[in-house]
Amino acid sequence: MNTYRLLISCPDAHGLVAKVSQFIFEHNGNIKEAHHHLDAQNKRFFMRIEIESNPAHLLDDFKQAFTQLAKQYQMNWQMNDANQRKRILIMGSKSSHCVADLLHRGHENELEGNIIGILSNHNKLSKIASWYEVDFKQVAIEKATKTADMAKMMNTVDSFNPDVIVLARYMQIIPKSMCEKYQGKIINIHHSFLPSFVGANPYQRAADRGVKLIGATCHYITNELDEGPIIEQDVLRVDHSDSAAEMQKMGQDIEKITLAKGLQYHLEDRVLTCNNKTVVFR
């Protein structure tokens, strides 16, 4: 028995759950897990169903037959084989905490995907990539040659043929063309101080301001910098006794956990987008 994941987004209509469930039954599928949600504000319905079936006859036949039902209800839908592990490309700069965490999770088979490479604008991450036996590519981004360097970076990304790209503290703005090409496939992580403390030394400025919460946000990349649909967030309380250095250490821990969770939700096909927000079926 193989497991498949059916993801549906469509205008709300009566009987959608019954129609889809009956269709799965008639095509010899067994529902293993099911989630659905109605976004009342947008009048849009979302569904995620895990289906067990004999792989010899389900996937192609199901997709062909389901097209008719999908047209009837104006569905955006996809059906993925859960056994087909997604190809993960990690992009980083100098900070190694998120990169190292993901590499170790991949090494321990904690991710439903295969890390196929690390791409960086610096050489610092090459040693850790070598230790985990992951392909490493460096594409430096220089002010004087930025346009050409960015083009080289995008060509290198394409050469990896990734299913998902993880910006694990990659400190360069992703070009618009790349955002559009990999829409819904580029995941980013940043600290929770945006937009209050943009730029360098955010933890020092947050400590000077006396913030009481620090955290991290994992989201999809769009053309609007750091404004993409949020997948996962987490926070931690701090107080006057915590220095900027201590806050940064705590913040990096939250970044690692939040990024790993957000990536795993994506790998398990648990995230659907609606305008600029997400529906995440945990």
Coordinates of C-alpha atoms in Angstrom, one line a residue:
M1 CA 0.0 0.0 0.0
N2 CA 1.3 3.5 -0.9
T3 CA 0.3 6.8 0.7
Y4 CA -0.8 9.8 -1.4
R5 CA -1.6 13.3 -0.3
L6 CA -4.5 15.2 -1.9
L7 CA -4.5 18.9 -1.4
I8 CA -7.5 21.0 -2.5
S9 CA -8.3 24.7 -2.4
C10 CA -11.6 25.9 -4.0
P11 CA -14.6 28.2 -3.5
D12 CA -16.9 27.0 -0.7
A13 CA -19.8 24.7 -1.8
H14 CA -22.2 22.3 -0.1
G15 CA -21.2 18.7 0.1
L16 CA -17.5 19.0 -0.8
V17 CA -16.3 16.6 1.9
A18 CA -18.9 14.0 0.9
K19 CA -18.1 14.4 -2.8
V20 CA -14.4 13.9 -2.4
S21 CA -14.7 11.1 0.1
Q22 CA -17.1 9.2 -2.1
F23 CA -14.8 9.7 -5.1
I24 CA -11.9 8.3 -3.1
F25 CA -14.0 5.3 -2.1
E26 CA -15.1 4.6 -5.6
H27 CA -11.5 4.6 -6.8
N28 CA -10.4 2.0 -4.2
G29 CA -8.7 4.5 -1.9
N30 CA -8.7 4.4 1.9
I31 CA -8.7 7.7 3.8
K32 CA -5.8 7.5 6.3
E33 CA -6.0 11.1 7.6
A34 CA -8.2 14.1 6.7
H35 CA -8.3 17.8 7.5
H36 CA -10.5 20.6 6.2
H37 CA -11.0 24.2 6.8
L38 CA -13.4 26.9 5.7
D39 CA -12.0 30.5 5.4
A40 CA -15.3 32.3 6.0
Q41 CA -13.8 35.7 5.1
N42 CA -12.6 34.6 1.7
K43 CA -15.4 32.0 1.3
R44 CA -12.7 29.4 0.3
F45 CA -12.5 25.8 1.3
F46 CA -9.3 23.9 2.0
M47 CA -8.7 20.2 2.3
R48 CA -5.8 17.8 2.9
I49 CA -6.4 14.0 2.7
E50 CA -3.9 11.2 3.0
I51 CA -5.0 8.2 1.0
E52 CA -3.8 4.6 1.1
S53 CA -4.1 2.5 -2.1
N54 CA -2.4 0.1 -4.3
P55 CA 0.2 2.1 -6.2
A56 CA -0.3 0.0 -9.4
H57 CA -3.6 1.6 -10.2
L58 CA -4.4 4.7 -8.1
L59 CA -2.2 7.7 -9.0
D60 CA -2.5 8.1 -12.8
D61 CA -6.1 6.8 -12.9
F62 CA -7.1 9.0 -10.0
K63 CA -5.6 12.1 -11.4
Q64 CA -7.3 11.7 -14.7
A65 CA -10.7 10.9 -13.3
F66 CA -10.5 13.6 -10.5
T67 CA -10.0 16.3 -13.1
Q68 CA -13.7 16.3 -13.9
L69 CA -14.7 16.8 -10.3
A70 CA -12.1 19.5 -9.9
K71 CA -13.5 21.4 -12.8
Q72 CA -17.0 21.2 -11.4
Y73 CA -15.9 22.8 -8.2
Q74 CA -13.2 25.1 -9.6
M75 CA -10.5 23.4 -7.5
N76 CA -6.8 24.1 -7.3
W77 CA -5.5 20.7 -6.4
Q78 CA -2.5 18.5 -6.4
M79 CA -1.8 14.9 -5.5
N80 CA 1.6 13.8 -4.3
D81 CA 3.2 10.5 -3.6
A82 CA 4.3 10.6 0.1
N83 CA 7.2 8.2 -0.8
Q84 CA 8.7 10.7 -3.2
R85 CA 11.1 12.6 -1.0
K86 CA 11.5 16.3 -1.9
R87 CA 14.9 17.7 -2.9
I88 CA 16.0 20.4 -0.4
L89 CA 18.5 23.1 -1.3
I90 CA 19.9 25.1 1.7
M91 CA 21.1 28.6 1.1
G92 CA 23.2 30.3 3.8
S93 CA 25.8 33.0 4.4
K94 CA 28.0 33.2 7.5
S95 CA 25.7 32.2 10.3
S96 CA 25.7 28.4 10.7
H97 CA 23.2 27.6 13.4
C98 CA 20.2 27.0 11.1
V99 CA 22.3 25.3 8.4
A100 CA 23.9 23.0 11.0
D101 CA 20.6 22.1 12.6
L102 CA 19.0 21.2 9.3
L103 CA 22.0 19.1 8.2
H104 CA 21.9 17.2 11.4
R105 CA 18.1 16.6 11.1
G106 CA 18.7 15.4 7.6
H107 CA 21.6 13.1 8.7
E108 CA 19.3 11.6 11.4
N109 CA 16.5 11.2 8.9
E110 CA 14.2 13.5 10.7
L111 CA 13.1 15.4 7.6
E112 CA 10.8 14.0 4.9
G113 CA 13.2 15.1 2.2
N114 CA 16.8 14.8 1.0
I115 CA 19.3 17.7 1.4
I116 CA 20.9 17.8 -2.0
G117 CA 23.3 20.8 -1.5
I118 CA 24.3 24.0 0.2
L119 CA 24.7 27.2 -1.7
S120 CA 26.4 30.2 0.0
N121 CA 27.9 33.6 -0.9
H122 CA 30.7 32.8 1.6
N123 CA 33.0 29.9 2.1
K124 CA 32.5 29.5 5.8
L125 CA 29.8 26.7 5.4
S126 CA 32.0 24.5 3.2
K127 CA 33.5 22.6 6.2
I128 CA 30.2 21.7 7.7
A129 CA 28.8 20.7 4.3
S130 CA 31.9 18.4 3.8
W131 CA 31.4 16.8 7.2
Y132 CA 27.8 15.8 6.3
E133 CA 28.9 14.9 2.8
V134 CA 26.6 17.4 1.1
D135 CA 27.5 19.2 -2.1
F136 CA 28.6 22.8 -1.5
K137 CA 28.7 25.6 -4.0
Q138 CA 29.9 29.2 -3.4
V139 CA 28.7 32.1 -5.5
A140 CA 30.1 35.4 -4.1
I141 CA 27.9 38.4 -4.4
E142 CA 29.9 41.6 -4.9
K143 CA 28.6 45.2 -5.2
A144 CA 30.5 45.9 -8.4
T145 CA 29.2 42.8 -10.2
K146 CA 26.0 42.2 -8.4
T147 CA 23.8 41.7 -11.4
A148 CA 26.1 39.1 -13.0
D149 CA 26.7 37.4 -9.6
M150 CA 22.9 37.1 -8.9
A151 CA 22.4 35.6 -12.4
K152 CA 25.2 33.1 -11.6
M153 CA 23.5 32.3 -8.2
M154 CA 20.2 31.7 -9.9
N155 CA 21.8 29.4 -12.5
T156 CA 23.4 27.5 -9.7
V157 CA 20.1 27.1 -7.9
D158 CA 18.5 25.8 -11.1
S159 CA 21.4 23.3 -11.5
F160 CA 20.4 21.6 -8.2
N161 CA 16.8 21.1 -9.5
P162 CA 15.4 21.7 -6.0
D163 CA 11.8 21.0 -4.9
V164 CA 12.2 23.4 -2.0
I165 CA 14.8 26.1 -1.2
V166 CA 15.5 27.0 2.4
L167 CA 17.0 30.4 3.2
A168 CA 18.8 29.5 6.4
R169 CA 20.0 33.0 7.2
Y170 CA 21.0 33.7 3.6
M171 CA 21.8 37.5 3.8
Q172 CA 21.0 38.5 0.3
I173 CA 17.7 39.7 -1.2
I174 CA 16.3 37.1 -3.6
P175 CA 15.6 38.6 -7.1
K176 CA 12.0 39.0 -8.2
S177 CA 12.4 36.6 -11.1
M178 CA 13.6 33.8 -8.7
C179 CA 10.7 34.6 -6.3
E180 CA 8.3 34.1 -9.2
K181 CA 9.9 31.0 -10.6
Y182 CA 9.9 29.2 -7.2
Q183 CA 6.7 30.7 -5.8
G184 CA 5.6 28.7 -2.8
K185 CA 8.9 26.8 -2.7
I186 CA 11.3 29.2 -1.0
I187 CA 11.2 29.2 2.8
N188 CA 12.9 31.9 4.9
I189 CA 13.6 32.5 8.6
H190 CA 14.1 35.7 10.5
H191 CA 14.0 37.1 14.0
S192 CA 10.8 38.6 15.4
F193 CA 12.1 42.2 15.6
L194 CA 11.1 43.1 12.1
P195 CA 10.0 45.7 11.2
S196 CA 10.9 47.4 14.5
F197 CA 14.6 46.8 14.4
V198 CA 15.7 46.4 10.8
G199 CA 19.4 46.1 9.9
A200 CA 22.5 45.4 12.0
N201 CA 22.6 44.6 15.7
P202 CA 18.9 44.0 16.2
Y203 CA 19.4 42.2 19.5
Q204 CA 21.4 45.0 21.0
R205 CA 18.8 47.6 19.9
A206 CA 16.0 45.3 21.3
A207 CA 17.9 45.0 24.6
D208 CA 18.3 48.8 24.7
R209 CA 14.6 49.2 24.1
G210 CA 13.7 46.7 26.8
V211 CA 11.7 44.2 24.8
K212 CA 10.0 41.4 26.7
L213 CA 9.5 38.9 23.9
I214 CA 11.9 37.5 21.2
G215 CA 11.1 35.0 18.6
A216 CA 11.3 33.9 15.0
T217 CA 9.1 33.8 11.9
C218 CA 9.3 31.2 9.1
H219 CA 7.5 32.2 5.9
Y220 CA 7.4 31.8 2.2
I221 CA 9.4 34.3 0.1
T222 CA 7.5 36.8 -2.1
N223 CA 8.5 39.9 -4.0
E224 CA 7.7 41.9 -0.9
L225 CA 10.7 41.6 1.4
D226 CA 9.8 39.6 4.6
E227 CA 6.1 39.9 3.9
G228 CA 5.3 36.5 2.5
P229 CA 2.7 34.0 4.0
I230 CA 3.7 32.9 7.5
I231 CA 4.1 29.1 8.0
E232 CA 5.3 29.0 11.7
Q233 CA 6.3 31.3 14.5
D234 CA 7.5 31.0 18.1
V235 CA 8.4 33.3 21.0
L236 CA 10.2 33.3 24.3
R237 CA 10.0 35.8 27.2
V238 CA 13.0 37.8 28.2
D239 CA 13.5 40.4 30.8
H240 CA 15.9 43.1 32.0
S241 CA 18.5 40.6 33.3
D242 CA 19.1 39.2 29.8
S243 CA 22.0 40.7 27.9
A244 CA 21.9 41.3 24.1
A245 CA 24.3 38.3 23.7
E246 CA 22.1 36.0 25.8
M247 CA 19.0 37.2 23.8
Q248 CA 20.8 36.4 20.6
K249 CA 21.6 32.8 21.7
M250 CA 18.0 32.3 22.7
G251 CA 16.8 33.8 19.4
Q252 CA 19.0 31.5 17.4
D253 CA 17.6 28.5 19.2
I254 CA 14.1 29.6 18.3
E255 CA 15.1 30.3 14.7
K256 CA 16.4 26.7 14.4
I257 CA 13.3 25.1 15.8
T258 CA 10.8 27.3 13.9
L259 CA 12.6 26.8 10.6
A260 CA 12.7 23.1 11.1
K261 CA 9.0 22.9 11.9
G262 CA 8.0 25.2 9.0
L263 CA 10.1 23.1 6.6
Q264 CA 8.7 19.8 7.8
Y265 CA 5.1 21.1 7.4
H266 CA 6.0 22.0 3.8
L267 CA 7.7 18.6 3.2
E268 CA 4.6 16.8 4.5
D269 CA 2.3 18.9 2.2
R270 CA 0.5 20.4 5.2
V271 CA 0.6 24.0 4.0
L272 CA -1.9 25.7 1.6
T273 CA -1.8 29.4 0.9
C274 CA -4.8 31.8 0.7
N275 CA -3.8 35.3 -0.5
N276 CA -1.0 36.3 1.9
K277 CA -1.7 33.8 4.7
T278 CA -1.5 30.1 5.1
V279 CA -3.6 27.2 6.2
V280 CA -1.4 24.7 8.0
F281 CA -2.9 21.3 8.8
R282 CA -0.8 20.0 11.7

